[in-house]
C-alpha cells in the first residue's frame, strides 16, 4: 500500500516515543521508505539505534551533523517527503510548528517541507486541554495540518484522560487513508468560485456583499490536496487564496459567468460557493457621480444566475450550489437544488452563530435530489469542505460506473 512513498517520521520527546518504534516498523512493512528525525528529548526516551535498525537509515538528530556533503540534510529530507508524520507530537513541537520556530532538526525540517503533515499528539490531559495548545492546533489545522486524535485512558503521568498517543495501527491507518484520499480526485478538473461579486456604480463606488471567500477557498484547497486540478475563480475576498490552485480573478457577476463558462466543458465538478450579486446598476457611470439633490434613486437590473445557467447546460458535470438562508432551510435549499439542477446543495442557516459569512466555521446541511444527505455540526470550513468532497468523489465514481 505504501510502496514507493517516502515518509519522514518526526519523533518528539514524550514517553510515547517508545511507540514510534512500532509505528516505524509497521510503515516499513507496508513498503514505505521511512526517514526518522528525533528531537534531543526523544532520544532520552528511546535509542536512535532502534529507529536506525528499523528504518534501515541513519537517524537525524542534529541539524549540523551533516554527513553527506552533497546535500543539506534538512532540505533534502523536507523535499523527499511524500508525507511527514509527527508521532508522538508534544505540546512543545506543536507550539514550534504553529510559531514557525526552527531550532532543531525536526522543527527546521517541518518549516522547510511543502509535503502534507500528519500530527499525532501525546501529552498530559491538562496540557492537551490548555488553551495555548488548543489554539496552536486550530492554527495548524487551518494551515492544512491533519491531526490524529489522542486516545483516552490511563496516562503515563498517572492521570486518566485524553492525551494518550493513538495506537501505531491507527496511525498507519490514517497514513494509508491519507494516501488513498490524496489520489481520490487525481486527474479531475474542479472549478470553484469564491467571494462576493463587485458591481460598479462609478470608478470609485460599487455594490458588494460580506462574503469573505473562506468557504470556497477551503473547498479549493481540500480538492487540490486530493489531487484535483483546481481552477479557483475568485471575486472580492478578504482572505488570501490557497496555494496549489490556478487563480482567476474577476469582479462582477458577468465576468464570473464568462470565466466559469470558459472552463465548463472540460470541468468534472463546479462548486459555486461565491456570493453572486442578484442585481447590478443599470448604468455604470464613466465618471465619479457627483452629488445633487436630497435623494438619489439607483436603478438595478437582474444579473444572470450563473448556477442556473450551468444547470441548464449540464452534460456530465457534478454541480454543487450553496445557499445562505435565515429561515425554512430545507424548503429553500431543495427549491434551489431543483431549480438550478444541482447534484448537491450546501445550505447554511446564516442566522446561527458560527455559520456563514466571515467566520472560519460553518454549520451546514448537504442536500441531494432525494433530500437531506448529511447534517454537519459546527466545524471548521476546511473540514466541512472535506466532507463535501467525499460526497462529490463518490458521485464521480458512481457516474464512472454508469449508475
Ligand atoms: N448564484 C449564481 N448566480 C447568481 C446568484 C446566485 O450562480 N446570480 C449561485 C450562488 O453561487 C449559490 C446559489 O446560486 O451557489 C444560491 O445563491 P442564492 O443567492 O441563495 O440563490 P438565489 O436563488 O438568488 O436566492 P434567493 O432566491 O434567496 O435570492
GROMACS .gro file of C-alpha atoms and ligand atoms in nm:
model
  432
    1UNK     CA    1   0.000   0.000   0.000
    2UNK     CA    2   0.278   0.247   0.083
    3UNK     CA    3   0.533   0.117  -0.167
    4UNK     CA    4   0.728   0.397  -0.331
    5UNK     CA    5   0.625   0.653  -0.067
    6UNK     CA    6   0.878   0.837   0.144
    7UNK     CA    7   0.755   0.912   0.492
    8UNK     CA    8   0.953   1.138   0.720
    9UNK     CA    9   0.876   1.031   1.075
   10UNK     CA   10   0.939   1.301   1.336
   11UNK     CA   11   0.962   1.179   1.694
   12UNK     CA   12   0.948   1.434   1.974
   13UNK     CA   13   1.025   1.386   2.340
   14UNK     CA   14   0.741   1.225   2.530
   15UNK     CA   15   0.716   0.887   2.695
   16UNK     CA   16   0.507   0.768   2.398
   17UNK     CA   17   0.823   0.793   2.187
   18UNK     CA   18   0.870   0.421   2.250
   19UNK     CA   19   0.556   0.354   2.041
   20UNK     CA   20   0.725   0.526   1.745
   21UNK     CA   21   0.942   0.215   1.706
   22UNK     CA   22   0.634   0.000   1.637
   23UNK     CA   23   0.500   0.271   1.405
   24UNK     CA   24   0.826   0.285   1.210
   25UNK     CA   25   0.828  -0.092   1.178
   26UNK     CA   26   0.468  -0.107   1.055
   27UNK     CA   27   0.525   0.169   0.798
   28UNK     CA   28   0.827  -0.023   0.669
   29UNK     CA   29   0.621  -0.342   0.648
   30UNK     CA   30   0.368  -0.153   0.434
   31UNK     CA   31   0.650  -0.077   0.192
   32UNK     CA   32   0.726   0.286   0.282
   33UNK     CA   33   1.073   0.431   0.288
   34UNK     CA   34   1.089   0.578   0.639
   35UNK     CA   35   1.330   0.857   0.732
   36UNK     CA   36   1.343   0.927   1.103
   37UNK     CA   37   1.413   1.259   1.273
   38UNK     CA   38   1.431   1.264   1.653
   39UNK     CA   39   1.449   1.556   1.890
   40UNK     CA   40   1.711   1.557   2.162
   41UNK     CA   41   1.440   1.484   2.418
   42UNK     CA   42   1.305   1.191   2.215
   43UNK     CA   43   1.650   1.035   2.223
   44UNK     CA   44   1.627   1.031   2.605
   45UNK     CA   45   1.323   0.803   2.581
   46UNK     CA   46   1.427   0.571   2.302
   47UNK     CA   47   1.761   0.489   2.143
   48UNK     CA   48   1.820   0.628   1.793
   49UNK     CA   49   1.984   0.293   1.713
   50UNK     CA   50   1.643   0.125   1.749
   51UNK     CA   51   1.497   0.355   1.483
   52UNK     CA   52   1.805   0.327   1.265
   53UNK     CA   53   1.777  -0.053   1.271
   54UNK     CA   54   1.405  -0.049   1.198
   55UNK     CA   55   1.418   0.217   0.925
   56UNK     CA   56   1.749   0.099   0.775
   57UNK     CA   57   1.859   0.461   0.752
   58UNK     CA   58   2.064   0.698   0.959
   59UNK     CA   59   1.851   0.878   1.220
   60UNK     CA   60   1.867   1.259   1.210
   61UNK     CA   61   1.916   1.434   1.542
   62UNK     CA   62   2.133   1.737   1.490
   63UNK     CA   63   2.083   1.995   1.213
   64UNK     CA   64   2.456   2.050   1.190
   65UNK     CA   65   2.562   1.686   1.179
   66UNK     CA   66   2.596   1.691   0.801
   67UNK     CA   67   2.729   1.355   0.686
   68UNK     CA   68   2.677   1.387   0.311
   69UNK     CA   69   2.848   1.698   0.168
   70UNK     CA   70   2.635   1.664  -0.145
   71UNK     CA   71   2.314   1.771   0.031
   72UNK     CA   72   2.180   1.992   0.309
   73UNK     CA   73   2.006   1.731   0.523
   74UNK     CA   74   1.701   1.918   0.647
   75UNK     CA   75   1.621   2.047   0.296
   76UNK     CA   76   1.688   1.708   0.142
   77UNK     CA   77   1.460   1.537   0.393
   78UNK     CA   78   1.194   1.807   0.360
   79UNK     CA   79   1.194   1.771  -0.020
   80UNK     CA   80   1.199   1.392  -0.023
   81UNK     CA   81   0.887   1.353   0.190
   82UNK     CA   82   0.557   1.247   0.037
   83UNK     CA   83   0.419   1.283   0.387
   84UNK     CA   84   0.557   1.394   0.722
   85UNK     CA   85   0.424   1.220   1.031
   86UNK     CA   86   0.498   1.363   1.375
   87UNK     CA   87   0.433   1.094   1.636
   88UNK     CA   88   0.435   1.147   1.920
   89UNK     CA   89   0.393   1.524   1.896
   90UNK     CA   90   0.448   1.705   2.225
   91UNK     CA   91   0.289   2.038   2.315
   92UNK     CA   92   0.632   2.188   2.252
   93UNK     CA   93   0.674   2.075   1.890
   94UNK     CA   94   0.312   2.172   1.818
   95UNK     CA   95   0.386   2.522   1.952
   96UNK     CA   96   0.702   2.545   1.746
   97UNK     CA   97   0.516   2.444   1.432
   98UNK     CA   98   0.244   2.700   1.499
   99UNK     CA   99   0.501   2.972   1.565
  100UNK     CA  100   0.729   2.881   1.275
  101UNK     CA  101   1.031   2.816   1.500
  102UNK     CA  102   1.326   2.623   1.364
  103UNK     CA  103   1.573   2.549   1.641
  104UNK     CA  104   1.641   2.180   1.588
  105UNK     CA  105   1.641   1.924   1.310
  106UNK     CA  106   1.272   1.834   1.339
  107UNK     CA  107   1.129   2.186   1.360
  108UNK     CA  108   1.363   2.307   1.083
  109UNK     CA  109   1.256   2.026   0.851
  110UNK     CA  110   0.890   2.090   0.931
  111UNK     CA  111   0.935   2.452   0.833
  112UNK     CA  112   1.119   2.361   0.513
  113UNK     CA  113   0.878   2.099   0.385
  114UNK     CA  114   0.590   2.156   0.148
  115UNK     CA  115   0.470   1.800   0.200
  116UNK     CA  116   0.147   1.738   0.391
  117UNK     CA  117   0.185   1.684   0.764
  118UNK     CA  118   0.004   1.441   0.994
  119UNK     CA  119   0.040   1.506   1.366
  120UNK     CA  120  -0.036   1.257   1.644
  121UNK     CA  121  -0.032   1.449   1.974
  122UNK     CA  122   0.050   1.285   2.306
  123UNK     CA  123   0.068   1.470   2.635
  124UNK     CA  124  -0.084   1.513   2.978
  125UNK     CA  125  -0.462   1.565   2.983
  126UNK     CA  126  -0.437   1.922   3.116
  127UNK     CA  127  -0.168   2.014   2.866
  128UNK     CA  128  -0.387   1.881   2.584
  129UNK     CA  129  -0.680   2.091   2.705
  130UNK     CA  130  -0.469   2.404   2.760
  131UNK     CA  131  -0.597   2.700   2.556
  132UNK     CA  132  -0.247   2.759   2.416
  133UNK     CA  133  -0.227   2.403   2.282
  134UNK     CA  134  -0.583   2.421   2.153
  135UNK     CA  135  -0.512   2.746   1.974
  136UNK     CA  136  -0.190   2.616   1.822
  137UNK     CA  137  -0.366   2.306   1.695
  138UNK     CA  138  -0.650   2.514   1.550
  139UNK     CA  139  -0.399   2.735   1.371
  140UNK     CA  140  -0.218   2.435   1.227
  141UNK     CA  141  -0.546   2.273   1.122
  142UNK     CA  142  -0.629   2.591   0.936
  143UNK     CA  143  -0.299   2.559   0.750
  144UNK     CA  144  -0.395   2.209   0.642
  145UNK     CA  145  -0.213   2.002   0.907
  146UNK     CA  146  -0.413   1.690   0.993
  147UNK     CA  147  -0.439   1.557   1.346
  148UNK     CA  148  -0.479   1.203   1.468
  149UNK     CA  149  -0.671   1.238   1.791
  150UNK     CA  150  -0.510   1.104   2.104
  151UNK     CA  151  -0.688   0.830   2.292
  152UNK     CA  152  -0.845   0.848   2.636
  153UNK     CA  153  -0.727   0.628   2.920
  154UNK     CA  154  -0.451   0.580   3.173
  155UNK     CA  155  -0.167   0.822   3.100
  156UNK     CA  156   0.195   0.759   3.192
  157UNK     CA  157   0.189   1.068   3.415
  158UNK     CA  158  -0.069   0.898   3.639
  159UNK     CA  159  -0.376   1.085   3.516
  160UNK     CA  160  -0.667   0.922   3.344
  161UNK     CA  161  -0.792   1.128   3.049
  162UNK     CA  162  -0.733   1.236   2.693
  163UNK     CA  163  -0.374   1.259   2.574
  164UNK     CA  164  -0.257   0.907   2.503
  165UNK     CA  165  -0.085   0.866   2.167
  166UNK     CA  166  -0.306   0.693   1.911
  167UNK     CA  167  -0.203   0.331   1.867
  168UNK     CA  168   0.053   0.269   1.589
  169UNK     CA  169  -0.212   0.069   1.395
  170UNK     CA  170  -0.444   0.370   1.398
  171UNK     CA  171  -0.167   0.599   1.279
  172UNK     CA  172  -0.081   0.360   0.995
  173UNK     CA  173  -0.449   0.356   0.902
  174UNK     CA  174  -0.456   0.736   0.894
  175UNK     CA  175  -0.143   0.738   0.676
  176UNK     CA  176  -0.298   0.486   0.437
  177UNK     CA  177  -0.625   0.673   0.414
  178UNK     CA  178  -0.434   0.997   0.357
  179UNK     CA  179  -0.264   0.845   0.052
  180UNK     CA  180  -0.590   0.697  -0.075
  181UNK     CA  181  -0.765   1.028  -0.029
  182UNK     CA  182  -0.486   1.230  -0.184
  183UNK     CA  183  -0.528   1.040  -0.512
  184UNK     CA  184  -0.907   1.035  -0.498
  185UNK     CA  185  -0.959   1.330  -0.732
  186UNK     CA  186  -0.642   1.284  -0.939
  187UNK     CA  187  -0.699   1.383  -1.299
  188UNK     CA  188  -1.029   1.555  -1.216
  189UNK     CA  189  -1.085   1.915  -1.311
  190UNK     CA  190  -1.266   2.111  -1.044
  191UNK     CA  191  -1.380   2.470  -1.078
  192UNK     CA  192  -1.454   2.657  -0.757
  193UNK     CA  193  -1.599   3.006  -0.733
  194UNK     CA  194  -1.548   3.213  -0.421
  195UNK     CA  195  -1.601   3.557  -0.274
  196UNK     CA  196  -1.852   3.832  -0.330
  197UNK     CA  197  -1.901   3.989  -0.672
  198UNK     CA  198  -1.848   4.362  -0.719
  199UNK     CA  199  -2.098   4.561  -0.925
  200UNK     CA  200  -1.964   4.905  -1.006
  201UNK     CA  201  -2.164   5.226  -0.997
  202UNK     CA  202  -1.880   5.451  -1.099
  203UNK     CA  203  -1.497   5.433  -1.090
  204UNK     CA  204  -1.484   5.451  -0.708
  205UNK     CA  205  -1.812   5.303  -0.585
  206UNK     CA  206  -1.964   4.960  -0.602
  207UNK     CA  207  -2.221   4.721  -0.459
  208UNK     CA  208  -2.091   4.406  -0.297
  209UNK     CA  209  -2.159   4.177  -0.001
  210UNK     CA  210  -1.999   4.036   0.313
  211UNK     CA  211  -1.860   3.717   0.161
  212UNK     CA  212  -1.501   3.651   0.275
  213UNK     CA  213  -1.427   3.374   0.026
  214UNK     CA  214  -1.331   3.139   0.310
  215UNK     CA  215  -1.571   2.856   0.221
  216UNK     CA  216  -1.472   2.849  -0.147
  217UNK     CA  217  -1.105   2.868  -0.055
  218UNK     CA  218  -1.147   2.575   0.183
  219UNK     CA  219  -1.309   2.367  -0.094
  220UNK     CA  220  -1.037   2.463  -0.345
  221UNK     CA  221  -0.759   2.376  -0.102
  222UNK     CA  222  -0.915   2.046   0.002
  223UNK     CA  223  -0.972   1.948  -0.363
  224UNK     CA  224  -0.611   2.027  -0.454
  225UNK     CA  225  -0.492   1.812  -0.163
  226UNK     CA  226  -0.699   1.526  -0.304
  227UNK     CA  227  -0.510   1.554  -0.629
  228UNK     CA  228  -0.761   1.755  -0.834
  229UNK     CA  229  -0.664   2.010  -1.094
  230UNK     CA  230  -0.832   2.313  -0.939
  231UNK     CA  231  -0.930   2.642  -1.100
  232UNK     CA  232  -1.040   2.898  -0.845
  233UNK     CA  233  -1.247   3.184  -0.980
  234UNK     CA  234  -1.247   3.447  -0.711
  235UNK     CA  235  -1.425   3.779  -0.683
  236UNK     CA  236  -1.372   4.016  -0.386
  237UNK     CA  237  -1.231   3.820  -0.089
  238UNK     CA  238  -1.081   3.923   0.242
  239UNK     CA  239  -0.854   3.620   0.283
  240UNK     CA  240  -0.556   3.515   0.075
  241UNK     CA  241  -0.634   3.236  -0.172
  242UNK     CA  242  -0.476   2.895  -0.112
  243UNK     CA  243  -0.167   2.775  -0.296
  244UNK     CA  244  -0.158   2.493  -0.545
  245UNK     CA  245  -0.458   2.611  -0.747
  246UNK     CA  246  -0.496   2.813  -1.068
  247UNK     CA  247  -0.638   3.151  -0.970
  248UNK     CA  248  -0.860   3.360  -1.195
  249UNK     CA  249  -0.963   3.697  -1.055
  250UNK     CA  250  -1.294   3.852  -1.155
  251UNK     CA  251  -1.509   4.139  -1.029
  252UNK     CA  252  -1.867   4.130  -1.148
  253UNK     CA  253  -2.129   3.855  -1.184
  254UNK     CA  254  -2.099   3.890  -1.561
  255UNK     CA  255  -1.721   3.840  -1.552
  256UNK     CA  256  -1.766   3.542  -1.321
  257UNK     CA  257  -2.021   3.392  -1.561
  258UNK     CA  258  -1.782   3.426  -1.856
  259UNK     CA  259  -1.488   3.286  -1.657
  260UNK     CA  260  -1.689   2.982  -1.541
  261UNK     CA  261  -1.833   2.915  -1.887
  262UNK     CA  262  -1.480   2.920  -2.033
  263UNK     CA  263  -1.391   2.629  -1.801
  264UNK     CA  264  -1.723   2.447  -1.803
  265UNK     CA  265  -1.694   2.199  -2.086
  266UNK     CA  266  -1.379   2.032  -1.951
  267UNK     CA  267  -1.483   2.053  -1.587
  268UNK     CA  268  -1.580   1.742  -1.391
  269UNK     CA  269  -1.711   1.941  -1.097
  270UNK     CA  270  -1.820   2.301  -1.040
  271UNK     CA  271  -1.860   2.427  -0.684
  272UNK     CA  272  -2.043   2.760  -0.669
  273UNK     CA  273  -1.951   2.893  -0.328
  274UNK     CA  274  -1.941   3.255  -0.446
  275UNK     CA  275  -2.196   3.508  -0.326
  276UNK     CA  276  -2.310   3.643  -0.659
  277UNK     CA  277  -2.500   3.969  -0.679
  278UNK     CA  278  -2.856   3.919  -0.794
  279UNK     CA  279  -2.878   4.279  -0.918
  280UNK     CA  280  -2.639   4.531  -1.070
  281UNK     CA  281  -2.670   4.901  -1.155
  282UNK     CA  282  -2.840   4.951  -1.490
  283UNK     CA  283  -2.589   5.221  -1.578
  284UNK     CA  284  -2.225   5.241  -1.484
  285UNK     CA  285  -2.103   5.598  -1.487
  286UNK     CA  286  -1.767   5.656  -1.654
  287UNK     CA  287  -1.701   5.948  -1.423
  288UNK     CA  288  -1.750   5.975  -1.049
  289UNK     CA  289  -2.115   6.050  -0.975
  290UNK     CA  290  -2.148   6.400  -0.828
  291UNK     CA  291  -2.394   6.465  -0.551
  292UNK     CA  292  -2.708   6.656  -0.644
  293UNK     CA  293  -3.038   6.689  -0.465
  294UNK     CA  294  -3.160   6.522  -0.144
  295UNK     CA  295  -3.232   6.179  -0.290
  296UNK     CA  296  -3.066   5.951  -0.534
  297UNK     CA  297  -3.251   5.659  -0.685
  298UNK     CA  298  -3.039   5.375  -0.817
  299UNK     CA  299  -3.191   5.159  -1.082
  300UNK     CA  300  -3.082   4.795  -1.069
  301UNK     CA  301  -3.130   4.508  -1.309
  302UNK     CA  302  -3.103   4.132  -1.264
  303UNK     CA  303  -2.772   3.961  -1.326
  304UNK     CA  304  -2.756   3.625  -1.495
  305UNK     CA  305  -2.795   3.337  -1.250
  306UNK     CA  306  -2.465   3.158  -1.310
  307UNK     CA  307  -2.559   2.836  -1.134
  308UNK     CA  308  -2.888   2.815  -1.316
  309UNK     CA  309  -2.713   2.869  -1.650
  310UNK     CA  310  -2.470   2.589  -1.562
  311UNK     CA  311  -2.759   2.367  -1.456
  312UNK     CA  312  -2.934   2.421  -1.790
  313UNK     CA  313  -2.619   2.341  -1.986
  314UNK     CA  314  -2.510   2.046  -1.773
  315UNK     CA  315  -2.386   1.741  -1.962
  316UNK     CA  316  -2.158   1.531  -1.741
  317UNK     CA  317  -2.057   1.778  -1.468
  318UNK     CA  318  -2.129   1.742  -1.098
  319UNK     CA  319  -2.279   2.073  -0.986
  320UNK     CA  320  -2.262   2.196  -0.628
  321UNK     CA  321  -2.458   2.502  -0.520
  322UNK     CA  322  -2.464   2.693  -0.194
  323UNK     CA  323  -2.748   2.864  -0.017
  324UNK     CA  324  -2.743   3.108   0.269
  325UNK     CA  325  -3.078   3.119   0.441
  326UNK     CA  326  -3.227   3.265   0.755
  327UNK     CA  327  -3.548   3.058   0.762
  328UNK     CA  328  -3.709   2.741   0.619
  329UNK     CA  329  -3.367   2.598   0.534
  330UNK     CA  330  -3.481   2.270   0.382
  331UNK     CA  331  -3.763   2.420   0.179
  332UNK     CA  332  -3.547   2.687   0.013
  333UNK     CA  333  -3.249   2.454  -0.026
  334UNK     CA  334  -3.449   2.188  -0.211
  335UNK     CA  335  -3.616   2.454  -0.422
  336UNK     CA  336  -3.275   2.593  -0.529
  337UNK     CA  337  -3.134   2.246  -0.590
  338UNK     CA  338  -3.418   2.157  -0.825
  339UNK     CA  339  -3.445   2.495  -0.992
  340UNK     CA  340  -3.072   2.512  -1.062
  341UNK     CA  341  -3.036   2.140  -1.148
  342UNK     CA  342  -2.765   2.077  -0.886
  343UNK     CA  343  -2.630   1.742  -0.769
  344UNK     CA  344  -2.559   1.880  -0.423
  345UNK     CA  345  -2.671   2.187  -0.239
  346UNK     CA  346  -2.488   2.305   0.069
  347UNK     CA  347  -2.721   2.511   0.285
  348UNK     CA  348  -2.630   2.712   0.589
  349UNK     CA  349  -2.853   2.898   0.826
  350UNK     CA  350  -2.663   3.226   0.850
  351UNK     CA  351  -2.871   3.338   1.146
  352UNK     CA  352  -2.685   3.083   1.366
  353UNK     CA  353  -2.366   3.178   1.545
  354UNK     CA  354  -2.059   3.017   1.388
  355UNK     CA  355  -2.218   2.986   1.045
  356UNK     CA  356  -2.197   3.186   0.727
  357UNK     CA  357  -2.000   3.494   0.632
  358UNK     CA  358  -1.659   3.593   0.765
  359UNK     CA  359  -1.607   3.314   1.018
  360UNK     CA  360  -1.381   3.009   0.996
  361UNK     CA  361  -1.655   2.768   1.095
  362UNK     CA  362  -1.983   2.666   0.944
  363UNK     CA  363  -2.293   2.464   1.025
  364UNK     CA  364  -2.432   2.312   0.708
  365UNK     CA  365  -2.680   2.065   0.570
  366UNK     CA  366  -2.594   1.895   0.244
  367UNK     CA  367  -2.888   1.806   0.021
  368UNK     CA  368  -2.912   1.589  -0.290
  369UNK     CA  369  -3.201   1.545  -0.535
  370UNK     CA  370  -3.351   1.290  -0.292
  371UNK     CA  371  -3.336   1.530   0.004
  372UNK     CA  372  -3.110   1.568   0.306
  373UNK     CA  373  -2.784   1.369   0.282
  374UNK     CA  374  -2.579   1.496   0.573
  375UNK     CA  375  -2.613   1.737   0.863
  376UNK     CA  376  -2.276   1.871   0.970
  377UNK     CA  377  -2.247   2.020   1.316
  378UNK     CA  378  -2.037   2.330   1.387
  379UNK     CA  379  -1.699   2.260   1.233
  380UNK     CA  380  -1.415   2.435   1.055
  381UNK     CA  381  -1.492   2.526   0.694
  382UNK     CA  382  -1.191   2.322   0.586
  383UNK     CA  383  -1.339   2.012   0.749
  384UNK     CA  384  -1.684   2.080   0.603
  385UNK     CA  385  -1.515   2.114   0.263
  386UNK     CA  386  -1.358   1.772   0.310
  387UNK     CA  387  -1.690   1.613   0.397
  388UNK     CA  388  -1.845   1.769   0.087
  389UNK     CA  389  -1.563   1.644  -0.136
  390UNK     CA  390  -1.604   1.289  -0.005
  391UNK     CA  391  -1.962   1.301  -0.135
  392UNK     CA  392  -1.851   1.459  -0.463
  393UNK     CA  393  -1.581   1.192  -0.515
  394UNK     CA  394  -1.836   0.917  -0.451
  395UNK     CA  395  -2.071   1.077  -0.704
  396UNK     CA  396  -1.793   1.093  -0.967
  397UNK     CA  397  -1.709   0.727  -0.905
  398UNK     CA  398  -2.078   0.639  -0.934
  399UNK     CA  399  -2.102   0.824  -1.268
  400UNK     CA  400  -1.794   0.644  -1.395
  401UNK     CA  401  -1.956   0.309  -1.318
  402UNK     CA  402  -2.253   0.431  -1.522
  403UNK     CA  403  -2.502   0.430  -1.232
  404LIG     N1  404  -2.583   3.208  -0.775
  404LIG     C1  405  -2.535   3.226  -0.902
  404LIG     N2  406  -2.565   3.339  -0.974
  404LIG     C2  407  -2.644   3.434  -0.919
  404LIG     C3  408  -2.693   3.418  -0.789
  404LIG     C4  409  -2.661   3.305  -0.720
  404LIG     O1  410  -2.463   3.139  -0.952
  404LIG     N3  411  -2.671   3.544  -0.991
  404LIG     C5  412  -2.549   3.085  -0.703
  404LIG     C6  413  -2.466   3.104  -0.579
  404LIG     O2  414  -2.328   3.096  -0.610
  404LIG     C7  415  -2.509   2.989  -0.492
  404LIG     C8  416  -2.651   2.966  -0.531
  404LIG     O3  417  -2.667   3.028  -0.657
  404LIG     O4  418  -2.436   2.872  -0.518
  404LIG     C9  419  -2.754   3.018  -0.435
  404LIG     O5  420  -2.745   3.154  -0.422
  404LIG     P1  421  -2.865   3.242  -0.366
  404LIG     O6  422  -2.829   3.384  -0.385
  404LIG     O7  423  -2.900   3.195  -0.232
  404LIG     O8  424  -2.976   3.196  -0.469
  404LIG     P2  425  -3.099   3.276  -0.511
  404LIG     O9  426  -3.183   3.181  -0.587
  404LIG    O10  427  -3.054   3.401  -0.578
  404LIG    O11  428  -3.161   3.306  -0.368
  404LIG     P3  429  -3.285   3.393  -0.326
  404LIG    O12  430  -3.396   3.341  -0.408
  404LIG    O13  431  -3.293   3.357  -0.182
  404LIG    O14  432  -3.249   3.533  -0.355
   0.00000   0.00000   0.00000
